[in-house]
Amino acid sequence: MTKEVVQLDQVIIRFAGDSGDGMQLTGDQFTSRTAEFGNDLSTLPDFPAEIRAPAGTLPGVSAFQLHFADHEIMTPGDSPNVLVAMNPAALKANIKDLPRGADLILNTDEFTSRNLAKVGYDTNPLDDGSLDSFRVHPIALTSLTVEALKDFDLGKKEAERAKNMFALGMLSWLYHRPTEATIEFLGNKFGRTPEILAANIAAFEAGWSYGETTEEFSVQYEIRPARMKPGRYRNISGNVALSYGLIAASERAGIPLYLGSYPITPASEILHELSKHKNFGVMTFQAEDEIAGIGAALGASYGGMIGVTTTSGPGVALKSETIGLAVALELPLVIVDVQRGGPSTGLPTKTEQADLLQAMFGRNGEAPVPIVAPCSPADCFNAAIEAVRIATTYRTPVFLLSDGYLANGSEPWQIPSIESLPDLTVQFASEPNHTNDDGSMDFWPFIRDPETLARPWAVPGTPGLEHRIGGIEKADGSGNISYDAANHDKMVRLRQAKIDGIDVPDVVVDDPSGDARVLLLGWGSTFGPIGAAVRRVRSEGLPVAEAHLRHLNPFPKNLGEVLKGYDKVVIPEMNLGQLALLIRGKYLVDAIPYNQVRGLPFKAEELAGVIKDVIASV
Amino acid sequence: MTKEVVQLDQVIIRFAGDSGDGMQLTGDQFTSRTAEFGNDLSTLPDFPAEIRAPAGTLPGVSAFQLHFADHEIMTPGDSPNVLVAMNPAALKANIKDLPRGADLILNTDEFTSRNLAKVGYDTNPLDDGSLDSFRVHPIALTSLTVEALKDFDLGKKEAERAKNMFALGMLSWLYHRPTEATIEFLGNKFGRTPEILAANIAAFEAGWSYGETTEEFSVQYEIRPARMKPGRYRNISGNVALSYGLIAASERAGIPLYLGSYPITPASEILHELSKHKNFGVMTFQAEDEIAGIGAALGASYGGMIGVTTTSGPGVALKSETIGLAVALELPLVIVDVQRGGPSTGLPTKTEQADLLQAMFGRNGEAPVPIVAPCSPADCFNAAIEAVRIATTYRTPVFLLSDGYLANGSEPWQIPSIESLPDLTVQFASEPNHTNDDGSMDFWPFIRDPETLARPWAVPGTPGLEHRIGGIEKADGSGNISYDAANHDKMVRLRQAKIDGIDVPDVVVDDPSGDARVLLLGWGSTFGPIGAAVRRVRSEGLPVAEAHLRHLNPFPKNLGEVLKGYDKVVIPEMNLGQLALLIRGKYLVDAIPYNQVRGLPFKAEELAGVIKDVIASV
Amino acid sequence: MSEAVDLGFPSLRLVPKTEAPQTAKDFKTDQEVRWCPGCGDYAILAGVQSFMPELGLKKENIVWISGIGCSSRFPYYMNTYGMHSIHGRAPAIASGLAMTRPDLSVWVVTGDGDALSIGGNHLMHALRRNVNLKILLFNNRIYGLTKGQYSPTSEFGKVTKSTPLGSLDYPFNPVSFALGAEASFVARTIDSDRKHLTETLRAAALHEGTALVEIYQNCNIFNDGAWDPLKDSDHRDSLTFRLEHGKPITLVDGSRGVYRAEDGTLQIADVDEVGRRSLLIHDAHAADPSVAFGLSRLSDPLSLANTPIGVFRDVKRATYDEMFQAQLHKAQEGGRGDLAALIAGKDTWEIAP
Amino acid sequence: MSEAVDLGFPSLRLVPKTEAPQTAKDFKTDQEVRWCPGCGDYAILAGVQSFMPELGLKKENIVWISGIGCSSRFPYYMNTYGMHSIHGRAPAIASGLAMTRPDLSVWVVTGDGDALSIGGNHLMHALRRNVNLKILLFNNRIYGLTKGQYSPTSEFGKVTKSTPLGSLDYPFNPVSFALGAEASFVARTIDSDRKHLTETLRAAALHEGTALVEIYQNCNIFNDGAWDPLKDSDHRDSLTFRLEHGKPITLVDGSRGVYRAEDGTLQIADVDEVGRRSLLIHDAHAADPSVAFGLSRLSDPLSLANTPIGVFRDVKRATYDEMFQAQLHKAQEGGRGDLAALIAGKDTWEIAP
Ligand SMILES: Cc1ncc(C[n+]2csc(CCOP(=O)(O)OP(=O)(O)O)c2C)c(N)n1
Ligand SMILES: Cc1ncc(C[n+]2csc(CCOP(=O)(O)OP(=O)(O)O)c2C)c(N)n1
Ligand code: SF4
Ligand code: SF4
Ligand SMILES: [Mg+2]
Ligand SMILES: [Mg+2]
């Protein structure tokens, strides 16, 4: 029986279940197949801070959202067209995000009165009419799985555990996804336990067949591959892209990469990823705490490595003092902050952009640090390379501000050729650079390159360049301890001038019609939602311009000019207006902040509304 | 022989010598006598970070400047009228600050060729003519002292050590200072070693007589007592005033004070001072590090004490994460930052104002903290009380931003009556505050006071109010862990609104003529120099307005209005424009930053020049 | 239901007693416990909740403070006062509370990462100061909450997400570490052994000063079975020394015991061979921590053979908080300070109107 | 002038040797030494500078890293590479350098406050990891640079500016602490005893892994005479045990010695009484640190009686940096990574033009 095939241009699916239900894995696999199939896509994993909160509870719900389409898309989507809810908790936690008419696939086996009560359902939504505005597909996923596996030598619990594969099979059928790679994946994952492997494959296939035969689904959907720039693609998440970017930078600089880090959500994965690649000479060190992590990285930088430390907001707070030391020492160092919800421990697994001002100012004294921010998961690759470039060229710590959404989200990425990556070759100091009064030569660690204002990077082991550096104020040039008033003023200004003078590319404005009067200015992971919102607005015939900042410190030189070109500048941020403060303070432009601090990316629809309101007000 | 007495309206004396020469003590004593005599005064100690750098070297020079007058003064003075230099290093390090015609008292005994060479004098300034534009008084201070003490049973070294007392005696005569209290002071200091005591007194008296008899000084000076507001006065330094302010606040709140601190220059003295006053129930704890210091203070606050932590910039950096926790817990806490030169270790014994933005933003997430700054040494008393008021009323950590100049500088202070101090009585929670659905009562730790938005302060030991708080985001009201998106957005805004809504007094503008077009806006320790500069400008008939901020976060409600009233706003700061950024960003006023980062207070003369330039440009 | 018996806990003599009888249930909160099903933390929580009534203290005078980690969620589940603070800092926060509030019984919950990695500095200083804190260190030899990186107690060569080729750090022995840091009380127990856990909690509660209790805890998600040899009924008795003050030190099954070799070092041998009388008698109260230290070295961090559990050391030493309060009282004996006099100081002058 | 003899320091085998003979003077910088006249730091500096040539290393391959404190100014005075970092963090910074650069000889200078107060966590982890660092801890039992507050090694009850009524913290014993933290090398020496200082530096340099050398140092400004009993020629020999591997442990004057009492504990008695043959023979290489720990407990922190100096423990254990480099090399044995292959990964697809 072949069913009708309906063409769609895009779909948003959300998988939701208990932390132990394997939703992240299911979503990952569906995503990989979708990427392989050639759709454009964007994902949003969303899970609790606990490892595995008690089954069936609201705090235990783990979700994974995937948006895929036959055209270029920019966000994981505002509201899912399809929700797969493995239990009542998953339904309850997610139903409010669904538009009317959405498809609801519910695992009826879990809708027991006990489970319903656990999350405060007085009546069963399966039959109390409360879901009438959705297309409900009640399916006994658990028992169907158990039934499919009845011939296997498995306990009930073990069999039930395969229900996510059943669901994946069913969805794969429904959306015409390829299956081979999923089976291969299972082979790798369960290769050592053949019985479990066979069961999972059987569950997956049973799900597929179920989709094909059940009357629950009258149609099958097809979403054509997207037309993307020609080239080789892969799907990549932000944390992996960032890790690869660091490795690539190290290769292009010809200097080993050293990571000193302490685990913290959502940054730990970078440590995990980098520690797999020692064959690139990559060194990773899990330190005793954040301070030791950055300390060791700084020590490695001093020794001529590309020192990197990775963390999230609370870790940055702890590293502040050492970042100040790096500023004083003028050594290269990359500080990766994968931002999460704050303040304090906050919302460890949620996203936020509220560390920008911490990165700018979170140190004692005048201690300027450049800031680079990626704008999409794949862009983490380029942003990491740029951060290393600035760090090594200007001998300075650099902030790389990612966030939880970029870190865990993924998208297709056109794989660059190695040759296309910038050449980051570094010149270490090798000769004395100062002539004493008596004509003898000396090495002065604080003589600056006249162009970059960078000081020489003289690595221990280099004969004749023995020198001492430290966190106390030092005399311009010689680097000796100096308490002189004029020297201090000069050094403070020199350090600032070095950062202010960093060569960063101009910001590019996207204003196709050329007659927009409103500019949307963003940074970091709001790129997708802002872009999607701008498209919507334009599709309604309203002109609006858009610019996105990769460099937050220093700002691109043309930014002031750009801002002046518009009547209104709107700055949407997942904080209370941090970039807005900097822009207003520097350019005296009455920028309008638009803020949400919900731990989730903006919704394009909502942003579009905001833009239209502002356009209407001009 | 009585000499002619010349009336002066003000004098600036700088004592300079080796770190081991006792210049700080000499300065302190001269200051105390001057205060006692009734002059207005202002002091500036300036010493190296080393305890006692090698004798006779430039880095080892320690200085103490005193400005005193028969009228109200605001700063320790720009350039000394008198320099007492105990050795060539002291001369060399200070001569550049002296105006032509200044008096130079030089200890000729130390002008040996060895000592001269040590600091790079090729010829002896005593006779190479280089000091011709000054009134040089070459005096063999060391040998005169040794001679005066020849009858004592002392080694040469011990006798020489009393030369600062000889100098003090001489200067006391020269400026007509009272002597009894100095002798009493020596009695207390050396009471246990009668021989040393007698020698010091003898040296002091010998200095006095020397002044009276020597032909070196043809006149004696008199500076009449200043006309100050009637009342009882004392001389006080910033660190002591701040300590007393904290004790006073604790007394007025009826809650014990608890200090958790780790020593750091220039804040350690507050720890020292407070630890002397356990008889006020003041508890002090020298912790293992800055993080433990604030942690213990926060623990004490949780237990119902007024938790305070004291530090300088590098310590604030380390405390950042815990400050974020305090923001999340919404508990009272006072963080005293005695700012010093930065970045990193920087200039530990010098002053600076470069931690303002660290105080504002140096934490992950949106974590607003109120900021209060004293404007003069004595004002540290009031500012400390204000910080405690805000902390306890709003249940929030509060920054108190002092600096090295305020900390060590001193001035006369009109002692307030205890009754005039604000009543800081605190209401601890004692009753459940939430009615459950079933009518039973509960305690919810995050129900807010509708006016202040403060949550209840419910101290362990209170029956029925058992509750749990933490750094993870919590549900509005109940305080239970919550990962809900809307709740997070709400809580972030509530915490911000609480701080924004703090009741702070309007800023007062000093604009006597009412027709100034230029406003000088300052904060913290620039109060004195700005005030002195403004006076100079006005005395030349130019109108200029002045306003000084005690509250940096939130700003006074009238500040926007005030700024709008002037054509130009000039913001002088000992940083690279930190307040200026906040003002520009918030009010979109094109404020002109004027910055110096020299580790020293502004000079009034120089600021006056800046003001006149701006006035001329309007 | 256990009655509120006054055990006369000297460390708690300043903490108000309850009249009302309590049960474990009194110490449960309405919050969902969010550990993974099967986690050893559940057993510890249940053990603590059922032990609490023994203390006979007013609930409102008990405070639980923790850092960050799975284990550190503990305070949310105890119906007393509680604070879930930040990673590694609980001993510092708790010290500030305990030294200012002698009327409180302050408990700290921490993990092997929280206590010994990021929090090492605070732990070591709390131990030497001897602040009246009871510190429960849940040692699962892994970072649970951050999903399974190795910890400072993980065995050498451990393969984890952050060490795919095996970890290189030599692990800490928390007991040796605490003894080196001048701890006055150090004990070790196991999550699954309710009776021993309770005994150990009792001993800790009785102790005046800082008590460190290392609890071997299973993380069934990221380090399942870490302590299995000490738990499975076939082997545990032949692997575990049970330390009991005044008793000879033998494996639980009595087969082997600890004795002093000729060279003075502690050795293990068949009891039959060396004879019961030459076995070392455990002295938890010895002033010199050297023997306790020696005992802490007996176990093999890899095989877990010869693991002593029980109280290694329990000596009386003045507590920080007591001395702190005493100084405070002494300073006020001559009367409370006079604020007006203080701020005026000695050198004042009057300006007449 | 001492020649560059190759002592075959195994810990330095990867560090380039110099051909040129060196003298102490080669290690002096042009910077004014800014310690107080009379400070014990001068003697240590001179001792180190005159010892350095013995190592026979290229000057440019030696690095000194310090924290903050009077002692931590040390690197400025050594004509090698050097970094004066921030308070307490030198071991962390030095670890990053040492594990990435096996061709360097990395030395850390720290103070009792720097190492044991703010820096405790980094010190303890460096010790357990056994990174190839030589850590010199200048112990003056006071915070010098901040003008005289008590430190974690100050004797109980110390009156300082921050403790006018006497300190309440029980002091750390740095040697016990290090042993509890799994140190592979721990020694103690005295600033004024040039010969012993040099011997101890030599032993530390010979050691592979982290070597902690506690140096009793006099701060004549804020804690003058702290170690006087161990220095003044009338008493020192009757107060000090000199630990030498393979030799019986006696006071320097030979009067009293350490022996094992019947109960197995270490005791001190007149040598005449117990007989020289029953004295404990020092075994610095014992695998079990328990005896070394016992020795560290002999001294009285107040009177300083029975203070052992010398090498307490010196055992071979794989060093962190060696294993770190080995993992790195092993991972590259099969050839260096291919960047293009890495970033492409396994799941790719082609979009045709
Ligand atoms: C400052 C900071 N750094 C890192 C983290 C991330 N983090 C949370 S818990 C944890 C380790 C937990 O291990 P452990 O203390 O053993 O507790 P367990 O989860 O095993 O009970 C880490 C690294 C954090 N929350 N805060
Ligand atoms: C983060 C930080 N906290 C505090 C200080 C102040 N500080 C400088 S040195 C020091 C203690 C020095 O004591 P120690 O390590 O014993 O060195 P010593 O001066 O005695 O040689 C302190 C507290 C600092 N510089 N940085
Ligand atoms: S991850 Fe491990 S320690 Fe954490 S709750 Fe789960 S089982 Fe327990
Ligand atoms: S204060 Fe003490 S330790 Fe510091 S330099 Fe002076 S004598 Fe040495
Ligand atoms: Mg753990
Ligand atoms: Mg010291």
PDB file of C-alpha atoms in Angstrom, chain C residues 2-3 5 7 9 24 42-55 64 74 107 134 136 138 185 187-207 211 213-216 242-243 309-311:
ATOM      1  CA  SER C   2      12.519   7.384  67.049  1.00  0.00           C
ATOM      2  CA  GLU C   3      12.119   9.610  70.058  1.00  0.00           C
ATOM      3  CA  VAL C   5      16.623  11.241  72.888  1.00  0.00           C
ATOM      4  CA  LEU C   7      22.413  11.988  73.251  1.00  0.00           C
ATOM      5  CA  PHE C   9      25.886  15.707  71.591  1.00  0.00           C
ATOM      6  CA  ALA C  24      12.254  10.854  59.050  1.00  0.00           C
ATOM      7  CA  TYR C  42      18.794   8.302  47.411  1.00  0.00           C
ATOM      8  CA  ALA C  43      20.110   5.871  49.996  1.00  0.00           C
ATOM      9  CA  ILE C  44      22.168   8.568  51.672  1.00  0.00           C
ATOM     10  CA  LEU C  45      19.216  10.937  51.735  1.00  0.00           C
ATOM     11  CA  ALA C  46      17.020   8.299  53.304  1.00  0.00           C
ATOM     12  CA  GLY C  47      19.752   7.436  55.785  1.00  0.00           C
ATOM     13  CA  VAL C  48      20.216  11.039  56.800  1.00  0.00           C
ATOM     14  CA  GLN C  49      16.498  11.705  57.069  1.00  0.00           C
ATOM     15  CA  SER C  50      16.003   8.757  59.321  1.00  0.00           C
ATOM     16  CA  PHE C  51      19.014   9.665  61.433  1.00  0.00           C
ATOM     17  CA  MET C  52      18.054  13.296  61.960  1.00  0.00           C
ATOM     18  CA  PRO C  53      15.406  12.681  64.623  1.00  0.00           C
ATOM     19  CA  GLU C  54      18.095  11.158  66.817  1.00  0.00           C
ATOM     20  CA  LEU C  55      19.690  14.548  67.163  1.00  0.00           C
ATOM     21  CA  TRP C  64      22.304  22.177  55.084  1.00  0.00           C
ATOM     22  CA  PHE C  74      20.733  17.518  48.778  1.00  0.00           C
ATOM     23  CA  TRP C 107      25.890  20.347  57.683  1.00  0.00           C
ATOM     24  CA  LYS C 134      29.712  18.180  59.537  1.00  0.00           C
ATOM     25  CA  LEU C 136      29.458  14.772  54.004  1.00  0.00           C
ATOM     26  CA  PHE C 138      29.691  11.938  48.428  1.00  0.00           C
ATOM     27  CA  PHE C 185      37.587  13.949  62.695  1.00  0.00           C
ATOM     28  CA  ALA C 187      35.530   8.837  58.737  1.00  0.00           C
ATOM     29  CA  ARG C 188      34.471   6.778  55.776  1.00  0.00           C
ATOM     30  CA  THR C 189      31.252   4.925  55.078  1.00  0.00           C
ATOM     31  CA  ILE C 190      29.190   3.512  52.208  1.00  0.00           C
ATOM     32  CA  ASP C 191      25.880   4.661  50.742  1.00  0.00           C
ATOM     33  CA  SER C 192      24.313   1.218  50.742  1.00  0.00           C
ATOM     34  CA  ASP C 193      25.220   0.258  54.289  1.00  0.00           C
ATOM     35  CA  ARG C 194      22.481   2.017  56.193  1.00  0.00           C
ATOM     36  CA  LYS C 195      23.581   0.800  59.576  1.00  0.00           C
ATOM     37  CA  HIS C 196      27.170   1.861  59.153  1.00  0.00           C
ATOM     38  CA  LEU C 197      26.150   5.124  57.559  1.00  0.00           C
ATOM     39  CA  THR C 198      23.975   5.915  60.546  1.00  0.00           C
ATOM     40  CA  GLU C 199      26.696   4.998  63.024  1.00  0.00           C
ATOM     41  CA  THR C 200      29.120   7.196  61.194  1.00  0.00           C
ATOM     42  CA  LEU C 201      26.735  10.136  61.046  1.00  0.00           C
ATOM     43  CA  ARG C 202      26.209   9.739  64.753  1.00  0.00           C
ATOM     44  CA  ALA C 203      29.928   9.780  65.462  1.00  0.00           C
ATOM     45  CA  ALA C 204      30.322  12.852  63.275  1.00  0.00           C
ATOM     46  CA  ALA C 205      27.463  14.626  65.005  1.00  0.00           C
ATOM     47  CA  LEU C 206      28.989  13.818  68.377  1.00  0.00           C
ATOM     48  CA  HIS C 207      32.309  15.308  67.369  1.00  0.00           C
ATOM     49  CA  ALA C 211      33.919  16.264  60.871  1.00  0.00           C
ATOM     50  CA  VAL C 213      32.686  11.908  56.385  1.00  0.00           C
ATOM     51  CA  GLU C 214      33.615  10.369  53.077  1.00  0.00           C
ATOM     52  CA  ILE C 215      30.676   8.384  51.724  1.00  0.00           C
ATOM     53  CA  TYR C 216      31.347   5.953  48.909  1.00  0.00           C
ATOM     54  CA  ARG C 242      35.868  -2.097  59.930  1.00  0.00           C
ATOM     55  CA  LEU C 243      37.527   0.464  62.197  1.00  0.00           C
ATOM     56  CA  ILE C 309      35.705   2.064  56.785  1.00  0.00           C
ATOM     57  CA  GLY C 310      34.653   3.710  60.005  1.00  0.00           C
ATOM     58  CA  VAL C 311      36.145   6.506  62.049  1.00  0.00           C
TER      59      VAL C 311
END
